[in-house]
């Protein structure tokens, strides 16, 4: 029997990875896994606590290890953290186990959706807009390597999930054929 490959959502903070991922999993009747939540469950502490007590490099190590664990699984909708695919090893691992979708949004939308940003250690700064701008600039080349890119700026969670489910996943079982389809990026999903 053909294995269902994973659908991996990546992209900047507050672009909708977790909420769209959850909805997409529901539509496609797949298991949803949130990488950050899996790390928190494993460590028994929150991501902000990990950053505060052990530092970002320790978090990145946990993140890469969790990616390695997830790639042995199939049939998931997996949402990652905003910085996960900045590590080329993580990106390669995730591409090896599924189709990688990058969600994007414009800066005002990111700032609005991020709210106070208290659960996001990288937004704990005076000038959050400047931080978002700088990080986005740094990370854009990594997000651009996704197989598919969907701008969620003017979409609701439901609309984004339905576009992915309908436009991208022609076959809801998403077999390896879909993964091997070249030039699938920027599909009009
Ligand atoms: C991070 C994004 C966060 C979380 C951590 C680091 C980042 O996830 O993984 O705070 O580097 O952009 P979200 O993108 O879900 O906020």
mmCIF file of C-alpha atoms in Angstrom, residues 6-9 16-32 75-79 99 101 103 150 157-169 172 174:
data_model
loop_
_atom_site.group_PDB
_atom_site.id
_atom_site.type_symbol
_atom_site.label_atom_id
_atom_site.label_comp_id
_atom_site.label_asym_id
_atom_site.label_seq_id
_atom_site.Cartn_x
_atom_site.Cartn_y
_atom_site.Cartn_z
ATOM 1 C CA UNK A 6 3.243 14.350 5.269
ATOM 2 C CA UNK A 7 2.043 17.883 4.690
ATOM 3 C CA UNK A 8 4.454 20.206 6.449
ATOM 4 C CA UNK A 9 3.536 23.799 7.162
ATOM 5 C CA UNK A 16 -1.244 30.713 10.518
ATOM 6 C CA UNK A 17 0.746 27.471 10.551
ATOM 7 C CA UNK A 18 -0.865 25.935 13.618
ATOM 8 C CA UNK A 19 -4.429 27.098 13.074
ATOM 9 C CA UNK A 20 -4.453 26.393 9.337
ATOM 10 C CA UNK A 21 -2.678 23.094 9.944
ATOM 11 C CA UNK A 22 -5.283 22.005 12.477
ATOM 12 C CA UNK A 23 -8.105 22.894 10.103
ATOM 13 C CA UNK A 24 -6.380 21.216 7.161
ATOM 14 C CA UNK A 25 -5.916 18.044 9.167
ATOM 15 C CA UNK A 26 -9.584 18.089 10.057
ATOM 16 C CA UNK A 27 -10.620 18.527 6.412
ATOM 17 C CA UNK A 28 -8.321 15.765 5.215
ATOM 18 C CA UNK A 29 -8.982 13.533 8.202
ATOM 19 C CA UNK A 30 -5.319 13.370 9.086
ATOM 20 C CA UNK A 31 -3.444 13.512 12.348
ATOM 21 C CA UNK A 32 -2.246 17.004 13.246
ATOM 22 C CA UNK A 75 0.100 10.828 6.970
ATOM 23 C CA UNK A 76 0.563 13.861 9.202
ATOM 24 C CA UNK A 77 -0.223 17.498 8.850
ATOM 25 C CA UNK A 78 2.798 18.875 10.686
ATOM 26 C CA UNK A 79 3.129 22.525 11.595
ATOM 27 C CA UNK A 99 5.426 18.341 0.776
ATOM 28 C CA UNK A 101 4.102 24.475 2.319
ATOM 29 C CA UNK A 103 2.558 30.291 4.666
ATOM 30 C CA UNK A 150 0.407 30.465 0.188
ATOM 31 C CA UNK A 157 -8.098 30.058 8.650
ATOM 32 C CA UNK A 158 -10.898 28.150 6.947
ATOM 33 C CA UNK A 159 -10.216 29.727 3.544
ATOM 34 C CA UNK A 160 -6.488 29.023 3.731
ATOM 35 C CA UNK A 161 -7.057 25.422 4.774
ATOM 36 C CA UNK A 162 -9.651 24.859 2.069
ATOM 37 C CA UNK A 163 -7.398 26.330 -0.603
ATOM 38 C CA UNK A 164 -4.637 23.998 0.434
ATOM 39 C CA UNK A 165 -6.947 21.017 0.632
ATOM 40 C CA UNK A 166 -8.683 21.754 -2.632
ATOM 41 C CA UNK A 167 -6.100 23.366 -4.872
ATOM 42 C CA UNK A 168 -2.926 21.751 -3.754
ATOM 43 C CA UNK A 169 -4.065 18.345 -2.732
ATOM 44 C CA UNK A 172 -6.453 13.959 -0.695
ATOM 45 C CA UNK A 174 -1.394 12.934 -1.229
#
